């Protein structure tokens, strides 16, 4: 395929992080560490300096010399929720950092998946149609108005969280204790921005793949990947399903234990439901198209084989009444058996382009999370 028939990696479209990743070759796992450091360790250090890292009672424990001074300084202020007791924040930091690494991996691998499904002999779409679809995709990926919209939403959310934290004098992030709350608000705003931008890019990419597949595919029952040539797409969908689970987990943590008081806003409830609904759509959309087109190609091929099978079967049945009939002399029986084997191979082509057991386990996990999340939202109305 020419360069015109392949989109740029989705990671290249991600503001700032994409450029840093390409220029310095930052591994995705390292990005996870960086995200966790900004989200959790920077506020931790600031809280230690501000005296709200641990509770005042914990600071009065008998500790080795040197540690005692540090403990007393780290717990010099009396508050109900010091930093190290904020378990919800720790859970959220873990989910955001792992989810960030998974999202970056998905963005980076998209180009390879696109190249795999546009290999000659797999799609009905010709090179001109593929090039036209790539140009359409690139126009949408480069839409700066959407980036601006995400930035505005992220800043508003960060500001809302910051000013909401000012109302709780017993929370470690209250501005009266120092800049830790401000750092957290900025970190959350960045997480929201990059989360929305990443999901937007992934949604566009998957929609483009769906458009190409919907034009039809060529059946490849003997393809070495065992999935009609779509194994790369199938593995990619499993990766996106993992991302869906992490997003649902973040929504559940927010509503289950509460996070900075936002769990009491009806808008957050609706947002959580929207997240767990929209993200699976990114996965399901191409899956529906690929399974439908594989089945359609199967039926098309089986129709031709069926005509041959019926013709040979009719001829064989007409010979059964002959007095000199000998099974060993009828070539049609061997032909019938061979044609039936071909039909079975075509019919048994894997419609789902991934390991169904793995997909089943992940799907069950996601459904259970969604059920739990819905129960949490329903409980808010009581």
Tab-separated table of C-alpha atoms in Angstrom:
chain	number	residue	atom	x	y	z
A	1	UNK	CA	0.000	0.000	0.000
A	2	UNK	CA	1.181	3.528	-0.778
A	3	UNK	CA	1.559	6.170	1.928
A	4	UNK	CA	-1.609	7.840	0.630
A	5	UNK	CA	-3.509	4.666	1.499
A	6	UNK	CA	-2.383	4.693	5.134
A	7	UNK	CA	-3.298	7.229	7.829
A	8	UNK	CA	-0.727	8.720	10.169
A	9	UNK	CA	-0.472	7.018	13.570
A	10	UNK	CA	-3.215	8.284	15.858
A	11	UNK	CA	-0.575	8.981	18.505
A	12	UNK	CA	0.887	11.693	16.247
A	13	UNK	CA	-2.387	13.610	16.536
A	14	UNK	CA	-2.334	13.649	20.339
A	15	UNK	CA	-1.357	17.140	21.460
A	16	UNK	CA	2.168	17.404	22.925
A	17	UNK	CA	2.382	13.812	24.219
A	18	UNK	CA	2.409	12.475	20.673
A	19	UNK	CA	5.332	14.696	19.689
A	20	UNK	CA	7.295	13.877	22.835
A	21	UNK	CA	6.744	10.160	22.324
A	22	UNK	CA	7.967	10.283	18.720
A	23	UNK	CA	10.925	12.556	19.309
A	24	UNK	CA	12.308	10.814	22.398
A	25	UNK	CA	10.858	7.334	21.927
A	26	UNK	CA	9.174	7.309	25.330
A	27	UNK	CA	7.811	3.805	26.079
A	28	UNK	CA	4.153	3.601	26.988
A	29	UNK	CA	4.983	1.964	30.320
A	30	UNK	CA	7.166	4.948	31.189
A	31	UNK	CA	4.260	7.267	30.417
A	32	UNK	CA	2.261	5.308	32.987
A	33	UNK	CA	4.933	6.038	35.584
A	34	UNK	CA	5.025	9.723	34.600
A	35	UNK	CA	1.238	10.022	34.855
A	36	UNK	CA	1.236	8.367	38.282
A	37	UNK	CA	4.047	10.653	39.449
A	38	UNK	CA	2.199	13.823	38.379
A	39	UNK	CA	-1.149	12.610	39.659
A	40	UNK	CA	-0.029	11.130	42.968
A	41	UNK	CA	3.601	11.744	43.949
A	42	UNK	CA	3.746	15.484	43.279
A	43	UNK	CA	0.737	16.185	45.566
A	44	UNK	CA	2.251	13.715	48.069
A	45	UNK	CA	5.468	15.745	48.312
A	46	UNK	CA	3.545	19.005	48.585
A	47	UNK	CA	1.296	17.584	51.296
A	48	UNK	CA	4.389	16.465	53.207
A	49	UNK	CA	5.735	20.009	53.050
A	50	UNK	CA	2.361	21.488	53.983
A	51	UNK	CA	1.899	19.191	57.014
A	52	UNK	CA	-1.186	17.332	55.784
A	53	UNK	CA	0.454	14.111	54.602
A	54	UNK	CA	-0.497	12.045	57.669
A	55	UNK	CA	-2.849	12.517	60.581
A	56	UNK	CA	-1.754	14.388	63.692
A	57	UNK	CA	-2.274	11.279	65.827
A	58	UNK	CA	-0.001	9.207	63.571
A	59	UNK	CA	2.653	11.928	63.815
A	60	UNK	CA	2.752	11.531	67.611
A	61	UNK	CA	3.750	7.861	67.474
A	62	UNK	CA	7.132	6.845	68.887
A	63	UNK	CA	9.427	6.538	65.879
A	64	UNK	CA	13.198	6.299	65.338
A	65	UNK	CA	15.180	9.512	65.695
A	66	UNK	CA	15.048	11.600	62.535
A	67	UNK	CA	11.834	9.985	61.400
A	68	UNK	CA	10.039	11.567	64.350
A	69	UNK	CA	10.839	15.074	63.155
A	70	UNK	CA	9.711	14.276	59.600
A	71	UNK	CA	6.491	12.681	60.864
A	72	UNK	CA	5.664	15.627	63.087
A	73	UNK	CA	6.262	18.016	60.207
A	74	UNK	CA	4.235	15.893	57.744
A	75	UNK	CA	1.329	15.742	60.215
A	76	UNK	CA	1.586	19.160	61.805
A	77	UNK	CA	-1.966	20.188	60.853
A	78	UNK	CA	-5.141	18.658	62.241
A	79	UNK	CA	-7.473	17.558	59.418
A	80	UNK	CA	-9.935	14.685	59.019
A	81	UNK	CA	-8.602	13.475	55.670
A	82	UNK	CA	-4.795	13.649	55.335
A	83	UNK	CA	-3.242	12.651	52.024
A	84	UNK	CA	-2.144	9.100	52.825
A	85	UNK	CA	-5.618	8.240	54.110
A	86	UNK	CA	-7.269	9.263	50.837
A	87	UNK	CA	-7.596	5.729	49.454
A	88	UNK	CA	-9.950	6.819	46.679
A	89	UNK	CA	-7.344	9.193	45.289
A	90	UNK	CA	-4.751	6.398	45.245
A	91	UNK	CA	-7.119	4.066	43.404
A	92	UNK	CA	-7.942	6.773	40.884
A	93	UNK	CA	-4.247	7.506	40.326
A	94	UNK	CA	-3.586	3.822	39.581
A	95	UNK	CA	-6.521	3.550	37.178
A	96	UNK	CA	-5.653	6.794	35.361
A	97	UNK	CA	-1.971	5.858	34.953
A	98	UNK	CA	-2.694	2.331	33.698
A	99	UNK	CA	-5.523	3.581	31.475
A	100	UNK	CA	-3.226	6.237	30.037
A	101	UNK	CA	-0.665	3.615	29.043
A	102	UNK	CA	-3.355	1.417	27.462
A	103	UNK	CA	-4.810	4.389	25.541
A	104	UNK	CA	-1.366	5.402	24.233
A	105	UNK	CA	-0.725	1.803	23.142
A	106	UNK	CA	-4.035	1.727	21.299
A	107	UNK	CA	-3.293	5.026	19.556
A	108	UNK	CA	0.171	3.838	18.560
A	109	UNK	CA	-0.968	0.468	17.182
A	110	UNK	CA	-3.821	1.790	15.072
A	111	UNK	CA	-1.731	2.364	11.937
A	112	UNK	CA	-0.547	-1.260	11.941
A	113	UNK	CA	-4.114	-2.515	12.250
A	114	UNK	CA	-5.231	-0.255	9.398
A	115	UNK	CA	-2.387	-1.564	7.226
A	116	UNK	CA	-3.316	-5.164	8.030
A	117	UNK	CA	-6.963	-4.880	7.005
A	118	UNK	CA	-6.158	-2.943	3.812
A	119	UNK	CA	-3.786	-5.624	2.533
A	120	UNK	CA	-4.618	-6.585	-1.094
A	121	UNK	CA	-7.145	-9.388	-1.406
A	122	UNK	CA	-8.949	-8.770	1.868
A	123	UNK	CA	-11.325	-5.848	1.287
A	124	UNK	CA	-13.637	-5.305	-1.660
A	125	UNK	CA	-12.764	-1.587	-1.601
A	126	UNK	CA	-10.198	-0.673	-4.250
A	127	UNK	CA	-7.057	1.458	-3.603
A	128	UNK	CA	-8.803	4.650	-4.741
A	129	UNK	CA	-11.644	4.132	-2.270
A	130	UNK	CA	-9.179	3.389	0.527
A	131	UNK	CA	-7.161	6.528	-0.271
A	132	UNK	CA	-10.346	8.620	-0.274
A	133	UNK	CA	-11.319	7.185	3.119
A	134	UNK	CA	-7.852	7.920	4.522
A	135	UNK	CA	-8.098	11.561	3.370
A	136	UNK	CA	-11.533	11.865	4.993
A	137	UNK	CA	-10.174	10.369	8.209
A	138	UNK	CA	-7.172	12.714	8.289
A	139	UNK	CA	-9.448	15.749	7.901
A	140	UNK	CA	-11.444	14.731	10.961
A	141	UNK	CA	-8.359	13.806	12.961
A	142	UNK	CA	-6.937	17.270	12.348
A	143	UNK	CA	-10.088	19.071	13.510
A	144	UNK	CA	-8.733	21.665	15.970
A	145	UNK	CA	-12.189	22.816	16.995
A	146	UNK	CA	-12.749	19.520	18.753
A	147	UNK	CA	-9.411	19.876	20.532
A	148	UNK	CA	-10.443	23.360	21.667
A	149	UNK	CA	-13.793	22.010	22.898
A	150	UNK	CA	-12.050	19.291	24.921
A	151	UNK	CA	-9.656	21.874	26.394
A	152	UNK	CA	-12.530	24.138	27.493
A	153	UNK	CA	-14.430	21.219	29.076
A	154	UNK	CA	-11.287	20.019	30.868
A	155	UNK	CA	-10.502	23.494	32.231
A	156	UNK	CA	-14.057	23.965	33.469
A	157	UNK	CA	-13.978	20.570	35.194
A	158	UNK	CA	-10.603	21.329	36.784
A	159	UNK	CA	-11.831	24.722	38.003
A	160	UNK	CA	-15.038	23.215	39.382
A	161	UNK	CA	-13.075	20.587	41.310
A	162	UNK	CA	-10.675	23.186	42.673
A	163	UNK	CA	-13.378	25.546	43.937
A	164	UNK	CA	-15.413	22.630	45.273
A	165	UNK	CA	-12.351	21.558	47.279
A	166	UNK	CA	-12.179	25.017	48.854
A	167	UNK	CA	-15.478	24.275	50.576
A	168	UNK	CA	-14.033	21.328	52.526
A	169	UNK	CA	-11.675	22.618	55.203
A	170	UNK	CA	-10.842	19.064	56.324
A	171	UNK	CA	-9.566	17.881	52.949
A	172	UNK	CA	-5.812	17.835	52.238
A	173	UNK	CA	-6.313	19.648	48.924
A	174	UNK	CA	-7.965	22.723	50.392
A	175	UNK	CA	-6.025	25.792	49.129
A	176	UNK	CA	-5.554	27.016	52.703
A	177	UNK	CA	-2.964	24.255	53.176
A	178	UNK	CA	-0.949	25.033	50.046
A	179	UNK	CA	-0.776	24.277	46.317
A	180	UNK	CA	-1.423	20.494	46.439
A	181	UNK	CA	-5.118	20.957	45.632
A	182	UNK	CA	-4.266	23.216	42.703
A	183	UNK	CA	-1.783	20.663	41.345
A	184	UNK	CA	-4.435	17.956	41.618
A	185	UNK	CA	-7.010	20.131	39.820
A	186	UNK	CA	-4.536	20.697	36.975
A	187	UNK	CA	-3.701	16.964	36.850
A	188	UNK	CA	-7.394	16.056	36.691
A	189	UNK	CA	-8.007	18.648	33.964
A	190	UNK	CA	-5.128	17.161	31.938
A	191	UNK	CA	-6.457	13.642	32.476
A	192	UNK	CA	-9.914	14.698	31.274
A	193	UNK	CA	-8.499	16.498	28.231
A	194	UNK	CA	-6.230	13.675	27.102
A	195	UNK	CA	-8.900	11.109	27.891
A	196	UNK	CA	-11.489	12.823	25.697
A	197	UNK	CA	-8.993	13.542	22.930
A	198	UNK	CA	-7.762	9.936	22.892
A	199	UNK	CA	-11.280	8.515	22.796
A	200	UNK	CA	-12.182	10.926	20.002
A	201	UNK	CA	-9.202	9.773	17.913
A	202	UNK	CA	-9.940	6.100	18.581
A	203	UNK	CA	-13.617	6.547	17.704
A	204	UNK	CA	-12.731	8.178	14.383
A	205	UNK	CA	-10.222	5.456	13.577
A	206	UNK	CA	-12.638	2.642	14.335
A	207	UNK	CA	-15.392	4.338	12.370
A	208	UNK	CA	-13.062	4.567	9.369
A	209	UNK	CA	-12.255	0.859	9.618
A	210	UNK	CA	-15.970	0.095	9.838
A	211	UNK	CA	-16.676	2.119	6.701
A	212	UNK	CA	-14.089	0.173	4.712
A	213	UNK	CA	-15.245	-3.227	5.969
A	214	UNK	CA	-18.889	-2.373	5.279
A	215	UNK	CA	-18.062	-2.176	1.557
A	216	UNK	CA	-17.480	-5.922	1.640
A	217	UNK	CA	-14.655	-8.393	2.164
A	218	UNK	CA	-13.161	-11.358	0.324
A	219	UNK	CA	-13.541	-14.618	2.217
A	220	UNK	CA	-10.168	-16.057	3.259
A	221	UNK	CA	-11.056	-19.291	5.128
A	222	UNK	CA	-7.490	-20.582	4.861
A	223	UNK	CA	-5.751	-17.395	5.972
A	224	UNK	CA	-2.859	-18.288	8.331
A	225	UNK	CA	-4.170	-16.080	11.148
A	226	UNK	CA	-7.282	-18.258	11.435
A	227	UNK	CA	-9.540	-15.196	11.464
A	228	UNK	CA	-10.039	-14.498	7.770
A	229	UNK	CA	-7.177	-11.967	7.881
A	230	UNK	CA	-8.713	-9.894	10.674
A	231	UNK	CA	-6.713	-11.225	13.645
A	232	UNK	CA	-4.853	-7.919	14.022
A	233	UNK	CA	-8.173	-6.077	14.256
A	234	UNK	CA	-9.506	-8.650	16.713
A	235	UNK	CA	-6.548	-8.271	19.061
A	236	UNK	CA	-6.923	-4.502	18.799
A	237	UNK	CA	-10.581	-4.725	19.793
A	238	UNK	CA	-9.600	-6.729	22.874
A	239	UNK	CA	-7.162	-3.958	23.803
A	240	UNK	CA	-9.951	-1.398	23.467
A	241	UNK	CA	-12.180	-3.593	25.601
A	242	UNK	CA	-9.541	-3.464	28.354
A	243	UNK	CA	-9.577	0.333	28.017
A	244	UNK	CA	-13.373	0.270	28.358
A	245	UNK	CA	-13.079	-1.696	31.589
A	246	UNK	CA	-10.597	0.821	33.025
A	247	UNK	CA	-12.856	3.766	32.106
A	248	UNK	CA	-15.841	2.050	33.719
A	249	UNK	CA	-13.694	1.354	36.782
A	250	UNK	CA	-12.779	5.046	37.070
A	251	UNK	CA	-16.470	5.995	36.871
A	252	UNK	CA	-17.344	3.387	39.484
A	253	UNK	CA	-14.638	4.590	41.909
A	254	UNK	CA	-15.954	8.142	41.595
A	255	UNK	CA	-19.529	7.170	42.395
A	256	UNK	CA	-18.801	4.338	44.843
A	257	UNK	CA	-16.586	6.050	47.391
A	258	UNK	CA	-16.906	9.644	46.273
A	259	UNK	CA	-14.213	11.815	44.767
A	260	UNK	CA	-13.890	15.463	45.797
A	261	UNK	CA	-17.653	15.686	46.232
A	262	UNK	CA	-18.400	15.392	42.498
A	263	UNK	CA	-20.318	12.155	43.095
A	264	UNK	CA	-23.274	14.216	44.295
A	265	UNK	CA	-23.718	16.117	41.009
A	266	UNK	CA	-26.394	14.666	38.673
A	267	UNK	CA	-24.252	15.737	35.719
A	268	UNK	CA	-21.530	13.340	36.880
A	269	UNK	CA	-24.047	10.493	37.023
A	270	UNK	CA	-25.099	11.149	33.443
A	271	UNK	CA	-21.465	11.517	32.398
A	272	UNK	CA	-20.608	8.139	33.925
A	273	UNK	CA	-23.457	6.461	32.060
A	274	UNK	CA	-22.373	8.188	28.834
A	275	UNK	CA	-18.785	6.968	29.263
A	276	UNK	CA	-19.724	3.322	29.763
A	277	UNK	CA	-22.081	3.554	26.786
A	278	UNK	CA	-19.879	5.414	24.294
A	279	UNK	CA	-16.601	3.551	24.794
A	280	UNK	CA	-18.000	0.073	24.026
A	281	UNK	CA	-19.494	1.542	20.860
A	282	UNK	CA	-15.915	2.126	19.671
A	283	UNK	CA	-15.337	-1.618	20.006
A	284	UNK	CA	-18.730	-2.912	18.890
A	285	UNK	CA	-19.041	-0.844	15.710
A	286	UNK	CA	-16.202	-2.491	13.723
A	287	UNK	CA	-16.970	-5.872	15.293
A	288	UNK	CA	-20.540	-5.779	13.983
A	289	UNK	CA	-19.345	-4.883	10.492
A	290	UNK	CA	-16.602	-7.500	10.312
A	291	UNK	CA	-18.782	-10.365	11.593
A	292	UNK	CA	-21.610	-9.385	9.263
A	293	UNK	CA	-19.359	-9.162	6.210
A	294	UNK	CA	-17.584	-12.448	6.965
A	295	UNK	CA	-20.959	-14.161	7.279
A	296	UNK	CA	-22.170	-12.515	4.067
A	297	UNK	CA	-19.050	-13.699	2.205
A	298	UNK	CA	-19.577	-17.187	3.622
A	299	UNK	CA	-23.138	-17.312	2.314
A	300	UNK	CA	-22.000	-16.088	-1.103
A	301	UNK	CA	-19.378	-18.827	-1.413
A	302	UNK	CA	-21.657	-21.503	0.011
A	303	UNK	CA	-24.310	-20.690	-2.600
A	304	UNK	CA	-21.915	-21.729	-5.399
A	305	UNK	CA	-20.802	-24.862	-3.561
A	306	UNK	CA	-24.419	-25.742	-2.802
A	307	UNK	CA	-25.305	-25.738	-6.490
A	308	UNK	CA	-22.469	-28.151	-7.221
A	309	UNK	CA	-23.408	-30.321	-4.247
A	310	UNK	CA	-27.019	-30.546	-5.376
A	311	UNK	CA	-26.018	-31.398	-8.958
A	312	UNK	CA	-23.659	-34.185	-7.844
A	313	UNK	CA	-26.177	-35.444	-5.276
A	314	UNK	CA	-28.954	-35.642	-7.865
A	315	UNK	CA	-26.692	-37.517	-10.293
A	316	UNK	CA	-25.632	-39.952	-7.566
A	317	UNK	CA	-29.224	-40.603	-6.499
A	318	UNK	CA	-30.250	-41.286	-10.111
A	319	UNK	CA	-27.607	-44.024	-10.354
A	320	UNK	CA	-28.717	-45.826	-7.196
A	321	UNK	CA	-31.526	-47.570	-9.097
A	322	UNK	CA	-29.233	-49.054	-11.773
A	323	UNK	CA	-28.907	-52.844	-11.667
A	324	UNK	CA	-25.146	-52.712	-12.200
A	325	UNK	CA	-24.615	-50.095	-9.438
A	326	UNK	CA	-21.277	-50.424	-7.653
A	327	UNK	CA	-20.312	-47.976	-4.932
A	328	UNK	CA	-16.646	-48.352	-5.768
A	329	UNK	CA	-17.251	-47.290	-9.332
A	330	UNK	CA	-19.055	-44.060	-8.585
A	331	UNK	CA	-16.680	-41.106	-8.748
A	332	UNK	CA	-19.528	-38.822	-7.813
A	333	UNK	CA	-19.475	-40.118	-4.224
A	334	UNK	CA	-15.871	-39.016	-3.819
A	335	UNK	CA	-16.687	-35.675	-5.431
A	336	UNK	CA	-19.673	-35.290	-3.120
A	337	UNK	CA	-17.505	-35.946	-0.078
A	338	UNK	CA	-14.866	-33.484	-1.233
A	339	UNK	CA	-17.420	-30.792	-1.921
A	340	UNK	CA	-18.970	-31.332	1.487
A	341	UNK	CA	-15.536	-30.886	3.088
A	342	UNK	CA	-15.055	-27.607	1.228
A	343	UNK	CA	-18.493	-26.402	2.320
A	344	UNK	CA	-17.686	-27.303	5.934
A	345	UNK	CA	-14.399	-25.390	5.796
A	346	UNK	CA	-16.161	-22.319	4.455
A	347	UNK	CA	-19.006	-22.532	6.970
A	348	UNK	CA	-16.662	-22.997	9.917
A	349	UNK	CA	-14.592	-19.907	9.124
A	350	UNK	CA	-14.110	-17.952	12.343
A	351	UNK	CA	-16.591	-15.099	12.239
A	352	UNK	CA	-15.125	-13.448	15.328
A	353	UNK	CA	-11.579	-12.132	14.735
A	354	UNK	CA	-10.276	-12.915	18.224
A	355	UNK	CA	-10.094	-15.516	20.960
A	356	UNK	CA	-13.719	-15.876	22.013
A	357	UNK	CA	-12.869	-17.169	25.497
A	358	UNK	CA	-10.707	-14.145	26.275
A	359	UNK	CA	-13.304	-11.799	24.819
A	360	UNK	CA	-16.008	-13.543	26.845
A	361	UNK	CA	-14.147	-13.121	30.138
A	362	UNK	CA	-13.430	-9.438	29.434
A	363	UNK	CA	-17.015	-8.822	28.360
A	364	UNK	CA	-18.408	-10.454	31.501
A	365	UNK	CA	-16.079	-8.307	33.610
A	366	UNK	CA	-17.245	-5.190	31.813
A	367	UNK	CA	-20.927	-6.073	32.131
A	368	UNK	CA	-20.528	-6.691	35.868
A	369	UNK	CA	-18.856	-3.304	36.224
A	370	UNK	CA	-21.649	-1.600	34.315
A	371	UNK	CA	-24.284	-3.299	36.481
A	372	UNK	CA	-22.477	-2.145	39.621
A	373	UNK	CA	-22.180	1.379	38.227
A	374	UNK	CA	-25.873	1.512	37.340
A	375	UNK	CA	-26.734	0.364	40.874
A	376	UNK	CA	-24.579	3.180	42.283
A	377	UNK	CA	-26.310	5.755	40.082
A	378	UNK	CA	-29.736	4.349	40.957
A	379	UNK	CA	-28.842	4.600	44.634
A	380	UNK	CA	-28.200	8.332	44.251
A	381	UNK	CA	-31.899	8.867	43.531
A	382	UNK	CA	-33.030	7.260	46.789
